[in-house]
């Protein structure tokens, strides 16, 4: 019943992110897919992760920290449940934090990825809900 409720909320309140995630899912349809908790986990060829509503995209299992990244991305799905359409702002912050050269230099200087509040929040939610460890560095 929890899984049905989770999916229903992701497809309604969190529908914008889930719709975008569905397009990413289709674009990565040749990749391996599996259920992780209540979301669809696509093992893609990138070293980082992405969360879009009901869909998470994580590195293959042979990539270091792939399980920790999966829990972190699952935390973003919980953010989507809470924030719904406002998740767009979290996504914008996350994309800038993850890709802007200024912040990349900060991480090279030892600033952890989760120094950004939306990323720390995702790791915290992922650990809390899954009971597993998330990535913090």
XYZ file of N, CA and C in Angstrom:
411
model
N 0.819 -1.198 0.000
C 0.000 0.000 0.000
C 0.867 1.268 0.000
N 1.992 1.219 0.754
C 2.893 2.377 0.790
C 3.432 2.677 -0.606
N 3.784 1.608 -1.344
C 4.344 1.784 -2.679
C 3.328 2.462 -3.606
N 2.078 2.043 -3.540
C 1.028 2.635 -4.373
C 0.846 4.111 -4.015
N 0.827 4.418 -2.727
C 0.673 5.796 -2.266
C 1.856 6.645 -2.730
N 3.071 6.108 -2.586
C 4.292 6.800 -3.012
C 4.213 7.136 -4.507
N 3.868 6.137 -5.318
C 3.797 6.338 -6.767
C 2.706 7.352 -7.116
N 1.569 7.260 -6.462
C 0.463 8.186 -6.709
C 0.876 9.630 -6.418
N 1.537 9.843 -5.292
C 1.985 11.201 -4.939
C 3.049 11.686 -5.925
N 3.987 10.807 -6.303
C 5.030 11.202 -7.261
C 4.423 11.602 -8.604
N 3.329 10.945 -8.989
C 2.717 11.208 -10.297
C 1.694 12.342 -10.270
N 1.349 12.841 -9.101
C 0.398 13.957 -9.007
C 1.110 15.190 -8.460
N 1.301 15.264 -7.159
C 1.967 16.397 -6.516
C 3.381 16.587 -7.070
N 4.083 15.490 -7.295
C 5.441 15.559 -7.840
C 5.491 15.276 -9.328
N 4.376 15.496 -10.009
C 4.233 15.108 -11.409
C 5.177 15.783 -12.381
N 5.534 17.042 -12.140
C 6.423 17.746 -13.067
C 7.777 17.047 -13.151
N 8.373 16.783 -12.004
C 9.675 16.103 -11.993
C 9.544 14.685 -12.541
N 8.456 13.999 -12.206
C 8.256 12.633 -12.693
C 8.111 12.613 -14.210
N 7.420 13.590 -14.773
C 7.270 13.658 -16.228
C 8.625 13.855 -16.904
N 9.421 14.759 -16.381
C 10.769 14.972 -16.930
C 11.592 13.694 -16.760
N 11.477 13.061 -15.593
C 12.178 11.804 -15.345
C 11.774 10.709 -16.306
N 10.497 10.671 -16.673
C 10.018 9.674 -17.629
C 10.724 9.843 -18.973
N 10.922 11.088 -19.407
C 11.629 11.322 -20.669
C 13.093 10.870 -20.577
N 13.727 11.106 -19.442
C 15.092 10.605 -19.233
C 15.100 9.077 -19.236
N 14.088 8.479 -18.613
C 13.948 7.023 -18.574
C 13.857 6.467 -19.998
N 13.025 7.074 -20.833
C 12.883 6.638 -22.227
C 14.212 6.800 -22.967
N 14.897 7.914 -22.743
C 16.187 8.153 -23.400
C 17.234 7.125 -22.980
N 17.080 6.559 -21.786
C 18.024 5.559 -21.268
C 17.393 4.167 -21.229
N 16.448 3.903 -22.117
C 15.695 2.644 -22.078
C 16.563 1.409 -22.274
N 17.728 1.548 -22.890
C 18.601 0.387 -23.104
C 19.446 0.056 -21.877
N 19.420 0.922 -20.894
C 20.162 0.678 -19.653
C 19.386 -0.296 -18.770
N 20.078 -0.833 -17.782
C 19.434 -1.716 -16.804
C 18.541 -0.885 -15.878
N 17.353 -1.411 -15.597
C 16.404 -0.750 -14.698
C 16.001 -1.729 -13.603
N 15.781 -1.210 -12.409
C 15.303 -2.047 -11.303
C 14.526 -1.173 -10.331
N 13.686 -1.810 -9.534
C 12.995 -1.085 -8.473
C 13.947 -0.914 -7.304
N 14.035 0.277 -6.786
C 14.743 0.535 -5.536
C 13.742 1.211 -4.620
N 13.373 0.487 -3.579
C 12.309 0.956 -2.703
C 11.066 1.214 -3.545
N 10.656 2.450 -3.671
C 9.432 2.749 -4.439
C 9.711 3.524 -5.717
N 10.954 3.572 -6.152
C 11.254 4.319 -7.368
C 11.966 3.416 -8.373
N 12.056 3.880 -9.586
C 12.718 3.125 -10.648
C 14.147 3.640 -10.758
N 15.093 2.731 -10.549
C 16.524 3.056 -10.585
C 17.090 2.597 -11.917
N 17.586 3.541 -12.697
C 18.236 3.244 -13.968
C 19.736 3.319 -13.759
N 20.420 2.241 -14.098
C 21.883 2.209 -14.014
C 22.425 2.750 -15.332
N 22.872 3.996 -15.305
C 23.351 4.601 -16.535
C 24.864 4.671 -16.566
N 25.427 5.213 -17.646
C 26.876 5.208 -17.843
C 27.570 6.435 -17.271
N 26.878 7.240 -16.509
C 27.487 8.413 -15.873
C 28.042 8.024 -14.505
N 28.980 8.808 -14.004
C 29.562 8.533 -12.684
C 28.752 9.166 -11.555
N 27.879 10.095 -11.886
C 27.051 10.755 -10.887
C 25.608 10.303 -10.991
N 24.783 10.860 -10.119
C 23.379 10.481 -10.091
C 22.463 11.634 -10.452
N 21.204 11.280 -10.670
C 20.171 12.252 -10.988
C 18.859 11.704 -10.455
N 18.053 12.568 -9.907
C 16.740 12.172 -9.408
C 15.692 13.073 -10.028
N 14.670 12.446 -10.614
C 13.569 13.194 -11.212
C 12.261 12.500 -10.868
N 11.682 12.897 -9.751
C 10.414 12.325 -9.320
C 10.515 10.848 -9.000
N 9.761 10.047 -9.715
C 9.696 8.605 -9.512
C 10.948 7.891 -10.015
N 11.804 8.589 -10.737
C 12.954 7.978 -11.399
C 14.271 8.475 -10.802
N 15.177 7.525 -10.543
C 16.546 7.901 -10.184
C 17.483 7.258 -11.192
N 18.566 7.925 -11.457
C 19.570 7.472 -12.408
C 20.886 7.432 -11.654
N 21.447 6.241 -11.531
C 22.639 6.065 -10.705
C 23.716 5.323 -11.485
N 24.979 5.467 -11.055
C 26.057 4.758 -11.732
C 25.913 3.247 -11.554
N 26.553 2.528 -12.446
C 26.550 1.067 -12.345
C 27.242 0.648 -11.050
N 26.946 -0.566 -10.601
C 27.420 -1.037 -9.297
C 28.941 -1.103 -9.171
N 29.665 -1.184 -10.293
C 31.125 -1.262 -10.208
C 31.778 0.112 -10.001
N 31.007 1.170 -10.059
C 31.521 2.522 -9.806
C 31.612 2.731 -8.294
N 32.748 3.239 -7.797
C 32.863 3.478 -6.353
C 31.727 4.370 -5.833
N 31.220 4.018 -4.683
C 30.164 4.765 -3.986
C 28.799 4.716 -4.676
N 28.606 3.792 -5.622
C 27.330 3.758 -6.349
C 26.144 3.541 -5.414
N 26.302 2.693 -4.399
C 25.204 2.454 -3.461
C 24.934 3.711 -2.620
N 25.981 4.406 -2.217
C 25.816 5.642 -1.442
C 25.115 6.718 -2.273
N 25.467 6.768 -3.556
C 24.835 7.727 -4.471
C 23.360 7.385 -4.641
N 23.047 6.090 -4.732
C 21.652 5.670 -4.899
C 20.798 6.121 -3.713
N 21.314 5.972 -2.510
C 20.569 6.403 -1.319
C 20.386 7.923 -1.340
N 21.423 8.647 -1.741
C 21.326 10.109 -1.854
C 20.244 10.507 -2.863
N 20.257 9.879 -4.030
C 19.257 10.200 -5.054
C 17.854 9.830 -4.583
N 17.747 8.747 -3.830
C 16.455 8.377 -3.252
C 15.978 9.484 -2.301
N 16.909 10.100 -1.595
C 16.561 11.228 -0.729
C 15.948 12.378 -1.509
N 16.440 12.596 -2.730
C 15.835 13.632 -3.573
C 14.391 13.272 -3.928
N 14.083 11.975 -4.071
C 12.692 11.601 -4.366
C 11.785 11.945 -3.186
N 12.328 11.848 -1.976
C 11.548 12.228 -0.796
C 11.329 13.743 -0.797
N 12.361 14.496 -1.178
C 12.196 15.948 -1.314
C 11.063 16.258 -2.295
N 11.004 15.502 -3.385
C 9.961 15.720 -4.381
C 8.574 15.444 -3.803
N 8.472 14.426 -2.946
C 7.190 14.145 -2.289
C 6.751 15.316 -1.418
N 7.712 15.922 -0.734
C 7.412 17.022 0.186
C 7.141 18.326 -0.574
N 7.980 18.621 -1.549
C 7.932 19.925 -2.209
C 7.054 19.982 -3.455
N 6.825 18.857 -4.088
C 6.020 18.833 -5.305
C 6.578 19.765 -6.367
N 5.759 20.679 -6.886
C 6.221 21.556 -7.960
C 7.353 22.497 -7.548
N 7.526 22.717 -6.263
C 8.627 23.569 -5.794
C 9.981 22.866 -5.900
N 9.949 21.571 -6.194
C 11.187 20.804 -6.349
C 12.041 21.381 -7.476
N 11.421 22.081 -8.390
C 12.153 22.727 -9.477
C 13.276 23.604 -8.935
N 13.020 24.316 -7.845
C 14.048 25.178 -7.257
C 15.203 24.359 -6.688
N 14.892 23.234 -6.058
C 15.936 22.332 -5.558
C 16.765 21.828 -6.731
N 16.096 21.454 -7.814
C 16.796 20.957 -8.997
C 17.736 21.990 -9.591
N 17.290 23.228 -9.665
C 18.134 24.299 -10.208
C 19.370 24.493 -9.334
N 19.163 24.556 -8.029
C 20.293 24.708 -7.101
C 21.244 23.529 -7.243
N 20.702 22.333 -7.308
C 21.512 21.120 -7.397
C 22.334 21.079 -8.688
N 21.711 21.433 -9.805
C 22.423 21.427 -11.091
C 23.545 22.464 -11.086
N 23.274 23.646 -10.572
C 24.317 24.680 -10.503
C 25.449 24.225 -9.589
N 25.106 23.707 -8.420
C 26.108 23.239 -7.462
C 26.957 22.117 -8.062
N 26.327 21.229 -8.804
C 27.041 20.081 -9.353
C 27.842 20.364 -10.603
N 27.518 21.455 -11.318
C 28.129 21.650 -12.632
C 28.874 22.961 -12.847
N 28.638 23.962 -12.045
C 29.296 25.255 -12.258
C 30.777 25.155 -11.878
N 31.671 25.673 -12.724
C 33.107 25.579 -12.446
C 33.519 26.151 -11.085
N 32.869 27.216 -10.642
C 33.212 27.803 -9.346
C 33.041 26.778 -8.232
N 31.921 26.069 -8.238
C 31.652 25.091 -7.183
C 32.488 23.825 -7.368
N 32.828 23.507 -8.615
C 33.721 22.367 -8.863
C 35.085 22.641 -8.227
N 35.571 23.878 -8.349
C 36.843 24.245 -7.714
C 36.739 24.144 -6.197
N 35.597 24.533 -5.654
C 35.394 24.418 -4.197
C 35.525 22.960 -3.758
N 34.910 22.048 -4.510
C 34.991 20.628 -4.146
C 36.420 20.112 -4.290
N 37.152 20.621 -5.299
C 38.564 20.249 -5.447
C 39.374 20.714 -4.242
N 38.931 21.781 -3.597
C 39.596 22.309 -2.405
C 39.143 21.597 -1.135
N 38.296 20.583 -1.280
C 37.885 19.785 -0.128
C 36.508 20.079 0.436
N 35.775 20.998 -0.175
C 34.408 21.271 0.283
C 33.534 20.093 -0.149
N 32.852 19.439 0.788
C 32.051 18.266 0.415
C 30.840 18.642 -0.441
N 30.408 17.701 -1.260
C 29.245 17.909 -2.122
C 28.023 18.284 -1.296
N 27.918 17.716 -0.123
C 26.756 17.967 0.732
C 26.876 19.266 1.538
N 27.879 20.091 1.239
C 27.937 21.417 1.863
C 26.777 22.277 1.359
N 26.263 21.943 0.198
C 25.068 22.610 -0.323
C 23.860 22.047 0.420
N 23.042 22.917 0.978
C 21.955 22.470 1.859
C 20.983 21.503 1.200
N 20.690 21.673 -0.102
C 19.737 20.745 -0.729
C 20.335 19.353 -0.879
N 21.659 19.290 -1.026
C 22.329 17.990 -1.144
C 22.438 17.313 0.221
N 22.720 18.089 1.245
C 22.758 17.525 2.602
C 21.375 17.015 2.995
N 20.360 17.770 2.647
C 18.987 17.381 2.945
C 18.639 16.065 2.241
N 19.077 15.909 0.991
C 18.810 14.669 0.247
C 19.495 13.478 0.910
N 20.756 13.630 1.289
C 21.456 12.520 1.952
C 20.795 12.179 3.281
N 20.394 13.196 4.027
C 19.736 12.977 5.323
C 18.416 12.226 5.140
N 17.569 12.682 4.208
C 16.295 12.011 3.946
C 16.519 10.590 3.441
N 17.497 10.411 2.548
C 17.779 9.077 2.021
C 18.141 8.102 3.120
N 19.005 8.541 4.035
C 19.395 7.679 5.156
C 18.223 7.419 6.093
N 17.477 8.448 6.393
C 16.368 8.325 7.333
C 15.301 7.349 6.823
N 14.932 7.482 5.567
C 13.848 6.669 5.021
C 14.315 5.261 4.650
N 15.528 5.130 4.118
C 15.995 3.809 3.670
C 16.675 3.002 4.768
N 17.237 3.694 5.762
C 18.011 2.998 6.787
C 19.398 2.607 6.306
N 19.802 3.119 5.141
C 21.116 2.834 4.566
C 21.953 4.111 4.573
N 23.243 3.957 4.347
C 24.154 5.100 4.314
C 24.107 5.791 2.951
N 24.188 7.123 2.974
C 24.229 7.935 1.754
C 25.608 8.571 1.627
N 25.860 9.113 0.469
C 27.139 9.785 0.237
C 27.114 11.157 0.917
N 28.220 11.502 1.554
C 28.331 12.792 2.250
C 29.526 13.604 1.777
N 30.436 13.017 1.001
C 31.633 13.765 0.598
C 31.555 14.279 -0.801
